[in-house]
Amino acid sequence: MRLSGSELECVRGGKRVFANIGFAVGAGEALLLLGPNGAGKSSLLRMVAGLLRPAAGSLELAGANCDRSLAEQAHYLGHLDPLKSSLSVGENLRFWTRFLGGGRGEGPDEALRVVGLERVGDLPAGYLSAGQRRRLSIARLVAVERPIWLLDEPASVLDADGQALLGEVMRRHLAADGLILAATHAPLGLDPARELRLGAVLP
Amino acid sequence: MNFGPYAAFILAAYSLTTAVVVALILWVLLDYRVQRKLLADLEARGVTRRSEPPR
Amino acid sequence: MTALAALLLRDMRLAVRVGGGALMGVLFFLLVVTMVPFGVGPDLKLLARIGPAILWIGALLATLLGLDRLLAADHDDGSLDLILMGHAPLELAVAAKALAHWLTTGLPLVIAAPLFGIFLNIDGSAIGIVALTLLVGTPALTFIGLIGAALAVALERGGLLLPVLVLPLTVPVLIFGIAAGDAAILNAAPFGAPFLILIALTLTSVVIGPVAAAAVLRHGLD
Amino acid sequence: MEWIALANPSRFLALAERLLPWLAAATALAFAAGLYAAFFVAPEDYQQGATVRIIFIHVPGAWLGMLGWAIMSVAALGTLVWRHPLADVALKTAAPIGAAFTFVCLVTGALWGRPMWGTYWVWDARLTSVLVLFLMYLGLIALWRAIEDPARAARAAAVLTLVGAVNLPIIKFSVDWWSTLHQPASVFRVGGSTIHPAILAPLLVMALAFTLLFATLYVSAMRNEILRRRVRTLRLLQVHAAQGA
């Protein structure tokens, strides 16, 4: 499996955020998107996830089963944690597992155990702290198996334990021939990761 | 004591009122049992209040 | 199929929980039905004649009440992004959400209509027929409103625009719904023709609504 | 009243446990007496025949509906002015019970009106005012159903209750004026003074029975609400504890 993008250009609100950006990520590899705020890291991730239409350029996914679109084979972890406060922690995760699910993956209960939320499974998600909400989003990545992970500053609200957990989960995903594209400021502990710098001064 | 021609309406009025009162009583009793059970579960799981009784 | 079913069940569960909008529509409907006599006067004969109109307009406003949050709530917490990335086509996902909204808001209106008909002095058989027209017509209101809900996501202050944008689109449903209702009250006018047209309107809006809403969402991707 | 002494919830719970059996017994007794008086002692009314027996639940329902809002207003003051810890609990639990009694008043009013006026609902001044009161109750209950955190809802509900209380007389006056504007005074007039003493006695006993019922339900509902808030606190603690894991 190989995800590549060529001459990608992003225009938002009439302003060009970045132009002719190219990258390629193979199975088992991680690509870190670096650069100042507003450099378009999040926009590039949303573009790969199919949530943002590129002004120019194209994205290819080679080697995966081609009956599923790129977006259907990708997990997107944005700044927001898509949880409904009045649903319980378990209900939220079970919903996303069934909605995004393809059958493979750890499943909701095991995923909750992995992220350390198994004891609060039946409490309303509204009671969770920011760190716990992020862990529940990470549980979504574990519960449903999708090869491509698009992570937008995943470690931003996590404490030390949380970041260790995230690192462990990401390493396990790469070991299983998964592929990670992550925008980050803090080091994610993925030593063999390549980097793509955005936000160079545009002409 | 006869109900006269409008017996149906008197009966309807009293039975509806009884229904509402019984519903209220059931709501209170069931709610009490549910809350006690939840409290018991929580205390069984070792989640105790910081001070006894709570502020 | 389980993905759409999961979405439908989740939305219905959310509507019933604390913070959900399930019975809010019925309460608003009751308020509209109660307010009219204060304006029009307590003359029971007059109220009976304009009964269907009051019930229909009340149902329309009650349906629109919660619609602007239907998609905006998911947009605000990031769920919409994941729904776009699901296996289910967006048209069906949005239709499932609209169906959930109708089941928790529209259907209770239909069930409550006969009870509120008493306030308007609409007698037994007529109120049954008015409720039938509401049962058939309210899905059209929800699915047309769905387009407004999608706009509420795409545009910043779309929520305020919803009624203004959607109400004109619901005029046909209102006209034929009330016409069918009046036929039951006055039983001079024909009932069959407007009722069948109402059914046709509902079927078309059940198709056009989700397709248009999905187009608006896809086009509006920021 | 002894509100201040019941400052902390646990003492209220203890008192409630002791008080409830007596209250329930008194309610049952009062209802037995009231129903006996209503059906066996009270004569039939010369004008309405036996339907006058519906008064014995219709009128107390109206009184209890209004009493409920009065109690809620005191509780609202407790929340806003005296910051009494149990005030919001008292406010929130009184609403459903008050609404239920108001609903009883409306339903029995409609059933009583049917033989009198030929239709279930007549926009008579008193019935309409009670209907508006019922809508205000539902509005408050909808408010609590919309906000998950009781502390946040408390202040809003208290303000809404007091505004409602101030508006009730205004609504009563305007509805009376509105109904006389369009319709001759309703056919049957149940003024306080015109009630025949033989009917007044059972009515008062039934009113007492209803009030005792209200009190019993109210105390037990408050006990439930205190437990419900304790469960919520413990669950928040549990989530916090898991945070440390």
XYZ file of C-alpha atoms in Angstrom:
725
model
C 0.000 0.000 0.000
C 1.271 3.468 -0.954
C -0.403 6.873 -0.427
C 0.945 9.733 -2.534
C -0.058 13.280 -3.360
C 1.320 15.497 -6.126
C 1.186 19.271 -6.761
C -1.501 19.709 -4.133
C -2.754 23.260 -3.722
C -5.116 24.563 -1.070
C -7.060 27.824 -1.243
C -9.188 28.840 1.755
C -11.150 32.034 1.922
C -9.501 33.286 -1.249
C -6.012 32.941 0.233
C -3.584 30.332 -1.033
C -2.492 28.308 1.981
C 0.020 26.091 0.195
C 0.842 25.086 -3.383
C 2.472 22.157 -5.281
C 2.968 20.014 -2.216
C 3.949 16.412 -2.954
C 4.453 13.491 -0.610
C 4.504 9.703 -0.577
C 3.981 7.332 2.365
C 4.364 3.560 2.176
C 2.932 0.854 4.441
C 4.538 0.791 7.880
C 5.797 4.385 7.479
C 4.890 7.629 9.246
C 5.105 11.143 7.781
C 5.115 14.088 10.218
C 3.761 17.411 8.975
C 5.704 20.242 10.590
C 5.416 23.998 10.296
C 4.015 27.082 12.038
C 0.348 27.594 12.788
C -1.657 28.459 9.718
C 0.816 26.659 7.440
C -1.995 24.381 6.267
C -1.101 21.180 8.155
C -4.717 20.623 9.151
C -5.918 21.556 5.677
C -3.643 18.960 4.083
C -4.912 16.260 6.451
C -8.539 17.216 5.768
C -7.747 17.184 2.045
C -6.428 13.630 2.257
C -9.493 12.663 4.302
C -11.699 14.000 1.516
C -13.163 16.666 3.765
C -11.586 19.518 1.804
C -11.486 19.805 -1.988
C -7.959 20.555 -3.338
C -7.678 23.601 -5.589
C -5.171 21.644 -7.712
C -3.171 18.430 -7.641
C -4.206 14.852 -6.983
C -4.043 12.066 -4.411
C -3.456 8.397 -5.224
C -3.753 5.314 -3.094
C -1.981 2.340 -4.673
C -2.158 -1.257 -3.556
C -5.232 -1.181 -1.316
C -8.534 -2.818 -2.199
C -9.766 -0.365 -4.725
C -13.520 -0.784 -4.203
C -13.289 1.510 -1.156
C -12.539 5.225 -1.534
C -9.562 6.804 0.223
C -11.808 8.360 2.859
C -13.406 5.014 3.680
C -9.997 3.533 4.456
C -8.799 6.396 6.608
C -9.239 7.387 10.235
C -9.309 11.128 10.877
C -8.511 12.391 14.378
C -9.179 16.143 14.381
C -8.980 18.778 17.093
C -12.625 18.047 18.019
C -13.609 14.804 19.751
C -16.880 13.654 18.113
C -18.704 12.547 21.267
C -22.274 13.147 22.351
C -22.353 14.165 26.015
C -25.714 12.553 26.781
C -24.601 9.171 25.407
C -22.421 6.979 27.599
C -18.754 6.355 26.792
C -19.579 2.832 25.600
C -22.540 3.972 23.519
C -20.417 6.570 21.727
C -17.703 4.061 20.852
C -20.135 1.309 19.869
C -21.898 3.758 17.547
C -18.712 4.775 15.743
C -17.607 1.146 15.555
C -20.833 0.177 13.817
C -20.930 3.285 11.613
C -17.292 3.259 10.462
C -16.803 -0.461 11.006
C -15.674 -2.983 8.437
C -15.837 -5.866 10.906
C -12.073 -6.004 11.480
C -10.394 -4.269 14.417
C -10.272 -4.751 18.180
C -13.928 -3.885 18.817
C -15.218 -1.341 21.330
C -14.717 -3.175 24.641
C -11.125 -4.137 23.945
C -10.397 -0.637 22.645
C -11.739 0.903 25.883
C -9.427 -1.375 27.867
C -6.450 -0.369 25.707
C -7.014 3.332 26.383
C -7.803 2.785 30.070
C -11.459 3.838 30.025
C -13.026 0.452 30.682
C -14.149 1.384 34.204
C -16.158 4.424 33.049
C -17.806 2.672 30.106
C -21.378 3.335 31.236
C -20.989 6.930 32.402
C -22.159 9.840 30.235
C -19.373 11.077 27.984
C -20.155 14.589 29.170
C -18.445 13.750 32.484
C -15.076 13.034 30.825
C -12.119 15.394 31.029
C -10.440 16.681 27.849
C -7.698 14.062 28.126
C -10.231 11.260 28.585
C -12.257 12.514 25.626
C -9.108 12.370 23.465
C -8.412 8.835 24.751
C -11.949 7.863 23.697
C -11.202 9.209 20.192
C -7.998 7.164 20.148
C -10.095 4.154 21.176
C -12.024 4.719 17.932
C -8.795 4.248 15.967
C -8.161 0.982 17.785
C -11.745 -0.299 17.667
C -12.106 -0.024 13.875
C -9.222 -1.221 11.694
C -8.464 1.241 8.891
C -5.012 1.292 7.267
C -4.544 5.074 6.935
C -4.369 7.291 10.063
C -4.665 11.079 9.639
C -3.848 12.607 13.035
C -4.117 16.368 13.657
C -1.994 17.215 16.727
C -3.119 14.042 18.495
C -1.020 14.612 21.609
C -2.178 18.189 22.255
C -4.413 17.527 25.317
C -2.805 14.318 26.541
C -0.721 13.998 29.728
C 2.464 11.942 29.920
C 0.599 8.640 30.301
C -1.685 9.600 27.443
C 1.206 10.399 25.122
C 2.879 7.106 26.005
C -0.378 5.318 25.216
C -0.660 7.178 21.906
C 2.939 6.306 20.981
C 2.316 2.639 21.790
C -0.893 2.544 19.728
C 0.792 4.244 16.766
C 3.802 1.905 16.871
C 1.465 -1.104 16.908
C -0.398 0.344 13.899
C 2.827 0.849 11.931
C 3.987 -2.649 12.836
C 0.755 -3.959 11.326
C 1.707 -2.276 7.998
C -0.498 0.700 8.773
C 0.361 4.200 7.553
C 0.318 7.468 9.538
C 0.183 11.081 8.434
C 0.387 13.296 11.547
C 0.516 17.069 12.026
C 2.276 17.764 15.287
C 4.364 20.189 17.340
C 5.329 17.803 20.139
C 7.619 14.871 19.221
C 5.475 11.720 18.910
C 8.325 9.272 19.586
C 8.070 7.719 16.136
C 11.824 7.598 15.480
C 11.903 6.341 11.878
C 9.379 9.005 10.804
C 10.043 11.186 7.768
C 9.070 14.851 7.834
C 7.302 17.234 5.461
C 7.750 20.928 6.267
C 4.885 23.225 5.327
C 4.652 26.961 5.516
C 7.784 27.909 3.583
C 7.421 31.529 2.446
C 5.172 31.512 -0.606
C 6.039 33.648 -3.661
C -76.338 7.225 45.751
C -77.159 6.972 42.101
C -75.066 8.473 39.345
C -77.937 9.591 37.209
C -77.699 10.034 33.453
C -74.121 11.300 33.464
C -72.640 8.291 35.242
C -70.091 7.800 32.443
C -68.565 11.236 32.927
C -68.287 10.937 36.696
C -66.707 7.513 36.350
C -64.331 8.774 33.657
C -63.302 11.740 35.792
C -62.596 9.640 38.870
C -60.826 6.869 36.995
C -58.580 9.314 35.126
C -57.746 11.048 38.394
C -56.972 7.700 40.002
C -54.775 6.835 37.023
C -52.799 10.069 37.399
C -52.393 9.576 41.169
C -51.307 5.948 40.744
C -48.850 7.006 38.023
C -47.346 9.591 40.365
C -47.023 7.076 43.197
C -45.413 4.492 40.904
C -43.023 7.102 39.494
C -41.899 8.050 42.991
C -41.485 4.466 44.194
C -39.674 3.220 41.077
C -37.396 6.267 41.008
C -36.525 5.670 44.664
C -35.628 2.037 43.988
C -33.521 2.951 40.923
C -31.567 5.630 42.752
C -30.930 3.333 45.739
C -29.597 0.638 43.401
C -27.331 3.081 41.577
C -26.024 4.363 44.893
C -25.415 0.823 46.120
C -23.519 -0.038 42.915
C -21.358 3.046 43.193
C -20.593 2.466 46.872
C -19.853 -1.186 46.127
C -17.313 -0.053 43.551
C -15.565 1.860 46.293
C -16.523 5.307 45.045
C -17.175 7.097 48.338
C -17.865 10.706 49.013
C -14.958 12.817 50.219
C -16.810 13.951 53.362
C -19.761 12.315 55.027
C -22.378 13.745 54.401
C -21.613 15.762 51.307
C -21.456 19.555 51.623
C -27.223 -1.374 6.448
C -26.224 -1.539 10.100
C -24.314 1.782 9.706
C -27.505 3.666 8.777
C -29.479 1.798 11.410
C -26.851 2.747 13.982
C -27.092 6.381 12.958
C -30.908 6.282 13.134
C -30.881 4.675 16.589
C -28.222 7.061 17.879
C -30.175 10.112 16.793
C -33.412 8.804 18.293
C -31.650 7.957 21.559
C -30.112 11.447 21.626
C -33.497 13.082 21.050
C -35.082 11.232 23.968
C -32.255 11.846 26.432
C -31.892 14.950 28.577
C -30.963 17.803 26.257
C -32.717 16.156 23.329
C -35.536 17.848 21.482
C -38.075 15.025 21.360
C -41.058 16.390 23.292
C -40.125 20.013 22.722
C -41.954 19.944 19.393
C -45.169 18.660 20.960
C -45.045 21.320 23.668
C -44.483 24.045 21.064
C -47.338 22.584 19.001
C -49.623 22.737 22.059
C -48.610 26.350 22.648
C -49.387 27.381 19.081
C -52.771 25.650 19.220
C -53.525 27.340 22.568
C -52.410 30.804 21.512
C -54.644 31.069 18.451
C -57.969 31.263 20.353
C -56.552 34.116 22.429
C -56.167 36.022 19.205
C -59.135 34.784 17.261
C -61.491 34.600 20.227
C -63.112 31.630 21.941
C -65.913 31.262 19.370
C -66.032 27.483 18.993
C -67.697 27.471 15.588
C -64.987 29.684 14.108
C -62.228 27.624 15.742
C -63.696 24.437 14.333
C -63.663 25.905 10.829
C -60.041 27.011 10.938
C -59.006 24.004 13.046
C -57.031 22.108 10.379
C -55.162 25.286 9.413
C -54.107 25.893 13.016
C -53.005 22.287 13.498
C -51.054 22.287 10.225
C -49.295 25.594 10.831
C -48.521 24.476 14.375
C -47.053 21.213 13.058
C -44.990 23.091 10.468
C -43.501 25.494 13.008
C -42.920 22.696 15.531
C -41.078 20.649 12.880
C -38.846 23.564 11.937
C -38.104 24.241 15.602
C -35.380 21.629 16.059
C -34.282 21.257 12.471
C -31.511 23.850 12.368
C -29.537 21.811 14.932
C -30.094 18.515 13.058
C -26.823 18.713 11.105
C -25.220 21.718 12.788
C -24.848 19.827 16.085
C -22.839 17.090 14.358
C -20.817 19.705 12.493
C -19.898 21.490 15.704
C -18.532 18.411 17.488
C -16.777 16.929 14.438
C -19.195 14.011 13.950
C -20.150 15.270 10.490
C -16.558 14.776 9.291
C -16.699 11.115 10.299
C -20.165 10.657 8.800
C -18.716 11.947 5.522
C -15.974 9.327 5.862
C -18.354 6.464 6.556
C -19.199 3.670 4.163
C -22.821 4.824 3.885
C -23.515 7.328 1.108
C -24.097 10.824 2.486
C -27.597 11.025 0.979
C -28.759 7.975 2.945
C -26.978 9.070 6.139
C -28.680 12.463 6.004
C -32.003 10.777 5.207
C -31.564 8.514 8.256
C -31.055 11.568 10.449
C -34.167 13.205 8.994
C -36.157 10.033 9.610
C -34.964 9.989 13.222
C -36.038 13.615 13.584
C -39.481 12.830 12.142
C -39.945 9.821 14.425
C -39.077 11.822 17.545
C -40.685 15.138 16.594
C -43.117 14.669 13.692
C -44.844 11.500 14.828
C -45.581 12.791 18.365
C -47.307 15.764 16.703
C -49.571 13.424 14.767
C -50.367 11.461 17.934
C -51.062 14.654 19.901
C -53.171 16.305 17.172
C -56.470 14.580 18.087
C -56.013 15.590 21.736
C -55.291 19.219 20.829
C -58.191 19.137 18.358
C -60.431 19.233 21.437
C -59.198 22.761 22.151
C -60.343 23.716 18.663
C -63.649 21.911 19.035
C -62.987 19.657 16.058
C -65.242 16.669 16.524
C -64.266 12.994 16.489
C -64.350 11.846 12.845
C -62.937 15.075 11.421
C -59.989 15.140 13.809
C -59.092 11.579 12.760
C -58.861 12.661 9.136
C -56.835 15.781 9.994
C -54.462 13.571 11.957
C -54.201 11.287 8.910
C -53.262 14.227 6.683
C -50.666 15.246 9.285
C -49.303 11.698 9.391
C -48.820 11.745 5.631
C -47.727 15.385 5.369
C -45.289 15.933 8.252
C -42.523 13.779 6.717
C -42.527 16.189 3.774
C -42.025 19.110 6.182
C -39.070 17.365 7.826
C -37.365 16.308 4.588
C -37.795 19.724 2.996
C -36.513 21.275 6.220
C -33.492 18.985 5.877
C -32.261 21.178 3.020
C -32.445 24.172 5.364
C -30.586 22.175 8.029
C -27.763 21.508 5.570
C -27.649 25.191 4.709
C -27.468 25.973 8.417
C -24.183 24.030 8.449
C -22.739 25.533 5.261
C -23.491 29.139 6.132
C -22.321 30.688 9.385
C -25.635 32.110 10.520
C -27.595 29.592 8.519
C -29.751 28.670 11.524
C -31.607 31.970 11.301
C -32.086 31.558 7.578
C -33.710 28.153 7.901
C -37.331 29.244 8.375
C -37.063 31.941 5.726
C -35.563 29.536 3.206
C -37.690 26.524 3.979
C -41.162 27.950 4.557
C -41.810 28.884 0.918
C -40.856 25.333 -0.102
C -43.448 23.897 2.265
C -46.339 25.983 0.884
C -47.615 23.202 -1.425
C -47.634 20.709 1.435
C -49.514 23.205 3.593
C -52.088 23.954 0.889
C -52.954 20.351 0.112
C -52.701 19.234 3.720
C -55.163 21.845 4.914
C -57.389 21.340 1.871
C -57.645 17.636 2.705
C -58.283 18.526 6.342
C -61.008 21.021 5.468
C -62.681 18.453 3.254
C -63.150 16.394 6.407
C -64.657 19.323 8.345
C -66.947 20.738 5.695
C -67.304 17.381 3.877
C -68.407 19.370 0.846
C -64.985 19.738 -0.723
C -63.362 16.602 -2.184
C -60.948 14.764 0.137
C -59.320 12.273 -2.252
C -57.628 14.649 -4.700
C -55.729 16.875 -2.235
C -54.840 13.863 -0.108
C -53.276 11.982 -3.025
C -51.347 15.077 -4.081
C -50.141 15.416 -0.490
C -48.832 11.855 -0.621
C -47.080 12.624 -3.911
C -45.509 15.747 -2.382
C -44.222 13.735 0.544
C -42.706 11.056 -1.690
C -40.906 13.613 -3.849
C -39.590 15.540 -0.852
C -38.312 12.315 0.732
C -36.137 11.926 -2.380
C -35.266 15.533 -3.194
C -34.538 16.555 0.413
C -31.615 14.227 1.155
C -30.109 14.590 -2.332
C -30.201 18.379 -2.126
C -28.963 18.404 1.479
C -26.027 16.107 0.607
C -25.150 18.339 -2.336
C -25.186 21.415 -0.112
C -22.974 19.670 2.458
C -20.486 18.415 -0.107
C -20.386 21.755 -1.876
C -20.090 23.647 1.352
C -16.978 21.701 2.468
C -14.850 24.404 3.966
C -40.814 27.096 58.377
C -38.120 24.710 59.294
C -36.366 25.107 55.928
C -33.199 26.403 57.466
C -32.945 23.515 59.924
C -33.034 21.075 57.051
C -30.003 22.732 55.561
C -28.077 19.621 54.931
C -29.565 16.882 52.777
C -28.780 13.942 55.046
C -30.810 15.352 57.901
C -33.667 15.949 55.459
C -33.398 12.336 54.264
C -33.563 11.068 57.825
C -36.574 13.243 58.589
C -38.246 12.194 55.332
C -37.811 8.513 56.175
C -39.553 9.061 59.506
C -42.230 11.395 58.181
C -43.350 9.501 55.078
C -45.226 6.593 56.678
C -47.287 9.018 58.785
C -47.995 11.242 55.831
C -49.057 8.291 53.693
C -51.366 6.995 56.426
C -52.917 10.432 56.913
C -53.465 10.746 53.150
C -55.199 7.391 52.943
C -57.406 8.242 55.888
C -58.320 11.649 54.468
C -59.187 10.136 51.101
C -61.366 7.488 52.723
C -63.303 10.149 54.595
C -63.423 12.468 51.614
C -64.663 9.884 49.129
C -67.279 8.635 51.566
C -68.494 12.176 52.133
C -68.406 12.972 48.422
C -70.500 10.017 47.365
C -72.729 9.296 50.306
C -73.146 12.509 52.252
C -73.312 15.216 49.588
C -76.787 15.661 48.016
C -77.168 15.907 44.279
C -77.187 19.411 42.969
C -80.674 20.512 41.832
C -79.233 21.904 38.606
C -76.492 19.532 37.505
C -77.611 16.297 39.055
C -74.874 13.913 40.031
C -72.119 15.515 37.982
C -71.531 17.883 40.876
C -69.505 15.009 42.355
C -66.799 15.830 39.841
C -66.266 19.110 41.701
C -64.744 17.143 44.557
C -61.680 16.373 42.442
C -61.835 19.254 39.954
C -61.634 22.107 42.464
C -58.916 20.572 44.700
C -56.921 19.889 41.517
C -57.008 23.582 40.671
C -56.074 24.590 44.235
C -53.162 22.134 44.297
C -51.975 23.322 40.887
C -51.768 26.873 42.197
C -50.400 25.769 45.578
C -47.655 23.947 43.685
C -46.577 27.125 41.913
C -46.689 29.021 45.211
C -44.377 26.447 46.819
C -42.085 26.638 43.795
C -41.950 30.424 44.132
C -40.841 30.110 47.758
C -38.244 27.557 46.663
C -37.134 29.916 43.874
C -36.595 32.638 46.472
C -34.649 30.043 48.469
C -32.357 29.502 45.474
C -31.885 33.129 44.487
C -32.061 35.002 47.799
C -31.266 32.695 50.705
C -29.023 30.327 48.674
C -30.556 27.409 50.551
C -28.902 24.150 49.397
C -32.220 22.250 49.192
C -34.116 25.068 47.481
C -33.392 23.915 43.926
C -34.282 20.356 44.849
C -37.579 21.649 46.266
C -38.219 23.688 43.120
C -37.449 20.904 40.662
C -39.503 18.219 42.386
C -42.617 20.330 42.914
C -43.078 20.987 39.193
C -44.098 17.512 37.949
C -46.477 17.002 40.896
C -48.020 20.450 40.457
C -48.365 19.802 36.732
C -50.076 16.459 37.394
C -52.663 18.019 39.674
C -53.261 20.836 37.180
C -53.741 18.176 34.513
C -56.303 16.450 36.765
C -58.112 19.766 37.097
C -58.192 20.253 33.302
C -59.346 16.733 32.522
C -62.055 16.674 35.171
C -63.095 20.175 34.048
C -63.502 18.933 30.481
C -65.450 15.850 31.601
C -67.639 17.987 33.828
C -68.197 20.532 31.054
C -69.304 17.946 28.494
C -72.791 17.421 29.952
C -73.069 21.135 30.826
C -71.914 22.848 27.634
C -72.099 20.024 25.102
C -68.371 20.081 24.291
C -65.358 18.877 26.155
C -63.542 22.170 26.032
C -64.986 25.603 26.402
C -62.670 28.594 26.543
C -64.115 29.517 29.909
C -62.046 32.042 31.850
C -61.112 29.774 34.754
C -60.356 26.695 32.663
C -58.231 28.779 30.283
C -56.207 30.267 33.133
C -55.573 26.775 34.502
C -54.520 25.699 30.999
C -51.982 28.553 30.822
C -50.702 27.525 34.262
C -50.322 23.960 32.964
C -48.326 25.236 29.966
C -46.064 27.177 32.310
C -45.453 23.999 34.314
C -44.565 22.121 31.104
C -42.253 24.946 30.102
C -40.315 24.632 33.367
C -40.154 20.837 33.095
C -38.866 21.259 29.519
C -36.172 23.573 30.886
C -34.921 20.885 33.291
C -35.109 18.309 30.513
C -32.871 20.502 28.346
C -29.991 21.117 30.763
C -28.030 18.186 32.182
C -26.228 19.991 34.993
C -28.720 20.792 37.813
C -26.598 23.633 39.183
C -26.733 25.486 35.877
C -30.474 24.948 35.480
C -31.233 26.017 39.060
C -30.822 29.737 38.629
C -32.675 29.870 35.301
C -35.576 27.835 36.685
C -35.807 29.994 39.803
C -35.990 33.204 37.799
C -38.565 31.691 35.434
C -40.680 30.524 38.393
C -40.719 33.963 40.004
C -41.513 35.678 36.704
C -44.334 33.161 36.277
C -45.637 33.815 39.755
C -45.738 37.569 39.107
C -47.518 36.964 35.790
C -50.187 34.572 37.128
C -52.545 37.285 38.424
C -52.010 39.293 35.234
C -52.849 36.216 33.142
C -55.890 35.509 35.327
C -57.146 39.086 34.865
C -56.504 39.250 31.118
C -58.112 35.845 30.480
C -61.179 36.856 32.471
C -61.420 40.071 30.479
C -60.812 38.149 27.249
C -63.556 35.615 27.944
C -66.144 38.192 28.996
C -65.266 40.179 25.867
C -66.453 37.336 23.631
C -68.895 35.248 25.572
C -71.567 35.747 28.195
C -70.491 34.631 31.640
C -70.295 30.862 31.605
C -73.564 29.106 32.259
C -72.629 27.586 35.574
C -70.904 29.657 38.176
C -69.220 27.958 41.164
C -68.440 30.888 43.391
C -67.056 30.265 46.856
C -70.099 31.691 48.595
C -72.729 30.054 46.456
C -71.607 26.500 47.316
C -74.233 24.770 49.362
C -72.786 23.891 52.828
C -73.680 20.234 52.325
C -71.292 20.217 49.353
C -68.710 22.475 50.965
C -67.861 20.043 53.765
C -66.893 17.071 51.526
C -65.089 19.496 49.229
C -62.914 20.693 52.104
C -62.171 17.137 53.221
C -61.207 16.175 49.675
C -59.063 19.293 49.452
C -57.283 18.212 52.646
C -56.810 14.728 51.225
C -55.321 16.130 48.025
C -53.024 18.414 49.982
C -51.768 15.510 52.104
C -51.242 13.495 48.917
C -49.275 16.400 47.458
C -47.156 16.568 50.608
C -46.452 12.817 50.610
C -45.456 12.781 46.970
C -43.465 15.979 47.388
C -41.352 14.742 50.311
C -40.622 11.420 48.631
C -39.841 13.121 45.305
C -37.419 15.436 47.070
C -35.779 12.432 48.712
C -35.377 10.845 45.265
C -33.893 14.043 43.822
C -31.341 14.254 46.632
C -30.321 10.656 45.945
C -30.202 11.360 42.188
C -27.811 14.284 42.764
C -25.711 12.180 45.102
C -25.440 9.521 42.373
C -24.383 12.195 39.898
C -21.675 13.475 42.259
C -20.359 9.964 42.839
C -20.256 9.277 39.116
C -18.240 12.455 38.549
C -15.902 11.282 41.318
C -15.638 7.899 39.615
C -14.658 9.508 36.313
C -12.118 11.649 38.136
C -10.694 8.585 39.861
C -10.342 6.831 36.499
C -8.438 9.877 35.289
C -5.669 8.992 37.702
C -5.516 5.404 36.391
